[in-house]
PDB file of C-alpha atoms in Angstrom:
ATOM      1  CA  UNK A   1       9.707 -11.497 -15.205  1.00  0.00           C
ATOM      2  CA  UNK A   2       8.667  -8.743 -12.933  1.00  0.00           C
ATOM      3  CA  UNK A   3       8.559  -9.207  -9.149  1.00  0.00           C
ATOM      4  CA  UNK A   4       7.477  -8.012  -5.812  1.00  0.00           C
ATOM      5  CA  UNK A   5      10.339  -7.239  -3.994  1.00  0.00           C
ATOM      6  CA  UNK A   6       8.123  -5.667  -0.406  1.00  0.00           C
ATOM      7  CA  UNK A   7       5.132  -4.117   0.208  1.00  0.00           C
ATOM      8  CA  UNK A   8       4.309  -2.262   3.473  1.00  0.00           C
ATOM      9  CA  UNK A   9       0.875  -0.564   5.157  1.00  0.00           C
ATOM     10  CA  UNK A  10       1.995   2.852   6.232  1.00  0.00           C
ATOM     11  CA  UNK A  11       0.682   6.052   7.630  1.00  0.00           C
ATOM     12  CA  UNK A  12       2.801   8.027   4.504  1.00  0.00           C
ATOM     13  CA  UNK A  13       4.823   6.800   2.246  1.00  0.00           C
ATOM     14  CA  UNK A  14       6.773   8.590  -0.778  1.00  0.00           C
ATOM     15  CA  UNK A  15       9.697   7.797  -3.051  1.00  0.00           C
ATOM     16  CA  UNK A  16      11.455  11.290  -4.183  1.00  0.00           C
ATOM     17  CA  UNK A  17      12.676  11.410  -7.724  1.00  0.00           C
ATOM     18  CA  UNK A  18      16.294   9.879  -6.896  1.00  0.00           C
ATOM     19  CA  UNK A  19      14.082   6.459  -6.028  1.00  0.00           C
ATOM     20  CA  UNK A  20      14.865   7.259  -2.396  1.00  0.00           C
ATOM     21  CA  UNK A  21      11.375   5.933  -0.313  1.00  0.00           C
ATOM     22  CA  UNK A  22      10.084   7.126   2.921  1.00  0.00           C
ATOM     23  CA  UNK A  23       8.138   5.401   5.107  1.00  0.00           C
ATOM     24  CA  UNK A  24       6.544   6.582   8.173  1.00  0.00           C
ATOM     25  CA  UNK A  25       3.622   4.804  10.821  1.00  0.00           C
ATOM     26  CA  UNK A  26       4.423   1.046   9.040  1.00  0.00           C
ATOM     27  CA  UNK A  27       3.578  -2.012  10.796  1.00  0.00           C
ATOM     28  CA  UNK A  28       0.132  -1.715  11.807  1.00  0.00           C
ATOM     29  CA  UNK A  29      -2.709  -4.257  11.791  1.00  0.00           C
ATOM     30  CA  UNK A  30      -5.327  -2.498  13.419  1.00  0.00           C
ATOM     31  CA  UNK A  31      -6.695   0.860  13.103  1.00  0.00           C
ATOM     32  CA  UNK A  32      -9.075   2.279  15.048  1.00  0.00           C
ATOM     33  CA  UNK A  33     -11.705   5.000  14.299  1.00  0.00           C
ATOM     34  CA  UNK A  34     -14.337   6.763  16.334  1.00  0.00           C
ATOM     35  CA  UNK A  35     -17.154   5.762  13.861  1.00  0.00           C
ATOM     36  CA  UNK A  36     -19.130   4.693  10.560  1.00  0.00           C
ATOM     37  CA  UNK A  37     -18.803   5.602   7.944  1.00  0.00           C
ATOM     38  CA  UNK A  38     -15.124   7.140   8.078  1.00  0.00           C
ATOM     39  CA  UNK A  39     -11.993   7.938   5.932  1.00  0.00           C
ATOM     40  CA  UNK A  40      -8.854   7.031   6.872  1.00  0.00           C
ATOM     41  CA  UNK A  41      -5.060   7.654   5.648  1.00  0.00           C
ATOM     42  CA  UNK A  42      -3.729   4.745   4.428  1.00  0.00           C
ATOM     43  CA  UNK A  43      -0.471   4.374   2.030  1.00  0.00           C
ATOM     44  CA  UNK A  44       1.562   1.709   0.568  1.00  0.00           C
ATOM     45  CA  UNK A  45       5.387   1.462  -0.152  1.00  0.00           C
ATOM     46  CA  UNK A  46       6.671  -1.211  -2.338  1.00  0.00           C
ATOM     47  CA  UNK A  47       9.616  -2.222  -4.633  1.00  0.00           C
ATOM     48  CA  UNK A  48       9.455  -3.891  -7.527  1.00  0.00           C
ATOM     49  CA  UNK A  49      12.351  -5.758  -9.235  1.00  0.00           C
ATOM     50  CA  UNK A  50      12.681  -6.081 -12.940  1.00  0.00           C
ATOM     51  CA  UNK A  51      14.894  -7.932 -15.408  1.00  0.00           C
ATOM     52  CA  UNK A  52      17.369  -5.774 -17.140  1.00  0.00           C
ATOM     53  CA  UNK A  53      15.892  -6.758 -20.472  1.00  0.00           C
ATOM     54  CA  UNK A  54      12.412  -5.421 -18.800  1.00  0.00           C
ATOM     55  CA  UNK A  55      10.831  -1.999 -19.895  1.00  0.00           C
ATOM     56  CA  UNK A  56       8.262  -1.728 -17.569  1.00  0.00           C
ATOM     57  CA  UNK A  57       6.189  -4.014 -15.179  1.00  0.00           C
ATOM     58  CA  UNK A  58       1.933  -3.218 -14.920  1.00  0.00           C
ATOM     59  CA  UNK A  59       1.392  -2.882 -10.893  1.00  0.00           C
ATOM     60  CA  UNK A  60      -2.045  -3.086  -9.471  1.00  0.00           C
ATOM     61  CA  UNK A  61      -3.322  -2.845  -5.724  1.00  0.00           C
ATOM     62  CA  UNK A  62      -6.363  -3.339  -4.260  1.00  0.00           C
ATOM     63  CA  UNK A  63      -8.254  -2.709  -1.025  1.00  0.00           C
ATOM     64  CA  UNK A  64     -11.143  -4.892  -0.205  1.00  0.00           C
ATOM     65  CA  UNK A  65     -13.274  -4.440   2.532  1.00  0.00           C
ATOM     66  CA  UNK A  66     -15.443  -6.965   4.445  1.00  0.00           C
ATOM     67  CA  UNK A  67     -18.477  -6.146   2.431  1.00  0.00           C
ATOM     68  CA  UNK A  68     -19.093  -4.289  -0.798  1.00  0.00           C
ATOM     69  CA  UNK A  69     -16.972  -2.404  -3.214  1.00  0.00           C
ATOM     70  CA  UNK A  70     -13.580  -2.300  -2.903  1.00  0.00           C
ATOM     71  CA  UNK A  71     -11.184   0.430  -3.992  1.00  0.00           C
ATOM     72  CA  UNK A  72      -8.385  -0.926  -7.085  1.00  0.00           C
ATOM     73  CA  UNK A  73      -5.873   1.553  -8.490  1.00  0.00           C
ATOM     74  CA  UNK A  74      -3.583   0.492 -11.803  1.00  0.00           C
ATOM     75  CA  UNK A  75      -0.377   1.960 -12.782  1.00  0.00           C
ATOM     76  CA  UNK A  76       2.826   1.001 -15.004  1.00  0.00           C
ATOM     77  CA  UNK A  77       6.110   1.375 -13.623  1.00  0.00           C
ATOM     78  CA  UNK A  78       9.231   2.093 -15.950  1.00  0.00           C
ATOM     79  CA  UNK A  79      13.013   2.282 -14.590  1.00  0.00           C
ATOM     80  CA  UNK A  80      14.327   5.329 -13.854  1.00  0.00           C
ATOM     81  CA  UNK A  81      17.163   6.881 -16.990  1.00  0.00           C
ATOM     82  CA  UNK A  82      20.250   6.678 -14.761  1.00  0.00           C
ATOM     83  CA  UNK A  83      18.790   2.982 -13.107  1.00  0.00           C
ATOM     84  CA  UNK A  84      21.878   0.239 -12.761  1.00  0.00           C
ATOM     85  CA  UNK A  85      21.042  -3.067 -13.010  1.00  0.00           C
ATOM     86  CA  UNK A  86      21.941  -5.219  -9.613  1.00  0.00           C
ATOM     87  CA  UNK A  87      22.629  -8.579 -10.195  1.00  0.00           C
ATOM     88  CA  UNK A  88      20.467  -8.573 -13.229  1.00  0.00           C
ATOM     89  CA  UNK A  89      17.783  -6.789 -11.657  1.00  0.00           C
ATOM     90  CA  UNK A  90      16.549  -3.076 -11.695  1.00  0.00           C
ATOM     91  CA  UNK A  91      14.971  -1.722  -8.558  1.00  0.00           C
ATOM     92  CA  UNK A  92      11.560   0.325  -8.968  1.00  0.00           C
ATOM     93  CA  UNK A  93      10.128   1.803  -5.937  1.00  0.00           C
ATOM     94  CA  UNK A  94       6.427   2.981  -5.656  1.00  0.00           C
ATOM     95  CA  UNK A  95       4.307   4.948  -2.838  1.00  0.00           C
ATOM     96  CA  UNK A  96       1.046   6.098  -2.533  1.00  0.00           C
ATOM     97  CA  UNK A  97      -1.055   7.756  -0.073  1.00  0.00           C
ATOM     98  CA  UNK A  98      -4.872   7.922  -0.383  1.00  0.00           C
ATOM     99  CA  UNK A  99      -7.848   8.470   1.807  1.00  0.00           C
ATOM    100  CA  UNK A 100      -9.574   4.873   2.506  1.00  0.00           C
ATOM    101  CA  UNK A 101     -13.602   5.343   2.573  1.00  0.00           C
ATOM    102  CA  UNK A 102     -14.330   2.952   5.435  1.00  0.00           C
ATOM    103  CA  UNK A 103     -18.011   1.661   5.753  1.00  0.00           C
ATOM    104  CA  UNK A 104     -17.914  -1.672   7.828  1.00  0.00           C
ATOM    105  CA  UNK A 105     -15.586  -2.512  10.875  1.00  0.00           C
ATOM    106  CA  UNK A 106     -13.804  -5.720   9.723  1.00  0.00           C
ATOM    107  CA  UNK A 107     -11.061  -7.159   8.395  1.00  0.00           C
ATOM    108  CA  UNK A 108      -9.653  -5.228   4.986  1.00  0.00           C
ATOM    109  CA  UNK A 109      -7.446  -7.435   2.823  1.00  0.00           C
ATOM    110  CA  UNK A 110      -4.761  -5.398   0.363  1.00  0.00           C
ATOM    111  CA  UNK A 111      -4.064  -6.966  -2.445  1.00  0.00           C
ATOM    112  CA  UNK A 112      -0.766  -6.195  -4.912  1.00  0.00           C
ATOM    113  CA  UNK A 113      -0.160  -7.692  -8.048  1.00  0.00           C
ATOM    114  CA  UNK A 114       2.579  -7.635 -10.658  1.00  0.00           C
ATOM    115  CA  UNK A 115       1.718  -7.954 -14.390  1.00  0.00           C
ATOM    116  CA  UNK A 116      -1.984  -9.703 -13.812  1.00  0.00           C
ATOM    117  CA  UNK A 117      -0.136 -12.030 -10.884  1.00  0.00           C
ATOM    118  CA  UNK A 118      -1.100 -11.770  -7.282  1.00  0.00           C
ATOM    119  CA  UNK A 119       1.936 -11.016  -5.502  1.00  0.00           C
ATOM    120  CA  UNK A 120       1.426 -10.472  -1.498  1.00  0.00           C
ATOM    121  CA  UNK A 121      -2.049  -9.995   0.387  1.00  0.00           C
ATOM    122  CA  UNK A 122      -1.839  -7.788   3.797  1.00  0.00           C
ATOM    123  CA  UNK A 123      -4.533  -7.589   6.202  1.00  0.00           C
ATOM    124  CA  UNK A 124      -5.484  -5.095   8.686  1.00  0.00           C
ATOM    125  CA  UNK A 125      -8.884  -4.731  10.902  1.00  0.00           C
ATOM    126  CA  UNK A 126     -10.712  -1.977  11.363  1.00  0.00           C
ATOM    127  CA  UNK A 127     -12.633  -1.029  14.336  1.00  0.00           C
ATOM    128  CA  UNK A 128     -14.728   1.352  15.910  1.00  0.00           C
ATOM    129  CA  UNK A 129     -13.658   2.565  19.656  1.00  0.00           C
ATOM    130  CA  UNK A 130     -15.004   5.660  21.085  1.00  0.00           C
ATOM    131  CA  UNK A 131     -12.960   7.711  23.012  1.00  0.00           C
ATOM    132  CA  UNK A 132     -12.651   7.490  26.682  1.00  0.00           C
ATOM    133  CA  UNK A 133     -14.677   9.924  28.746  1.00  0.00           C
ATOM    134  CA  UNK A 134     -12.970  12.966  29.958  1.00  0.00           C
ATOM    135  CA  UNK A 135     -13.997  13.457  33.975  1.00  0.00           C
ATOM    136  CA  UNK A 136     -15.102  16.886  34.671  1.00  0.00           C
ATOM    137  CA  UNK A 137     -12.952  19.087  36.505  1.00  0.00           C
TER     138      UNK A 137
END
């Protein structure tokens, strides 16, 4: 059966067509923004391992904010051709980078799930902070 290997919040993420993934700005838990409503970049990077008798697994993430609609995006992920099975397991990376419609400061919860089972939850909090003053010179 299909399974999450890692997922990770990023500024960017990519995965070029050798399976090779880039990550860049990971880590975070809080992002600030100057105010509501915003967008902001946000992108996941994730690996997913399946069986060598596995075709393809059916990957699903989710972004739910502290109220209303959330944002869910569905995709199936097949092996690469030349893919070599690792101790009975192929390797499947996945990015994506997308433009988060914030409405509500709060905690955001994103949710990945592999073949209708919820694999990891992340959370991250969003918050509104002006920016300082500048002094006049």
């Amino acid at each position: 059966m299909a399974r999450l290997q890692y997922v990770v919040l990023a500024e960017y993420a990519r995965v070029d067509a050798g399976g090779l993934m880039t990550v860049v700005g990971a880590g975070f838990d809080r992002i600030a923004i100057p105010s509501l409503p915003s967008q902001i970049p946000l992108a996941c990077a994730m690996r997913i391992l399946l069986a060598e008798s596995e075709k393809d697994a059916r990957l699903a993430v989710a972004v739910q904010p502290p109220s209303g609609l959330g944002l869910r995006m569905e995709t199936v992920l097949t092996p690469p051709v030349e893919a070599k099975p690792h101790a009975g397991e192929i390797g499947v990376a996945f990015a994506a980078t997308f433009n988060l419609p914030v409405s509500a400061s709060g905690i955001y919860s994103f949710i990945a799930s592999v073949d209708g089972v919820e694999s990891e939850a992340i959370t991250f909090e969003v918050e509104v902070q002006k920016p300082p003053e500048q002094a006049d010179v």
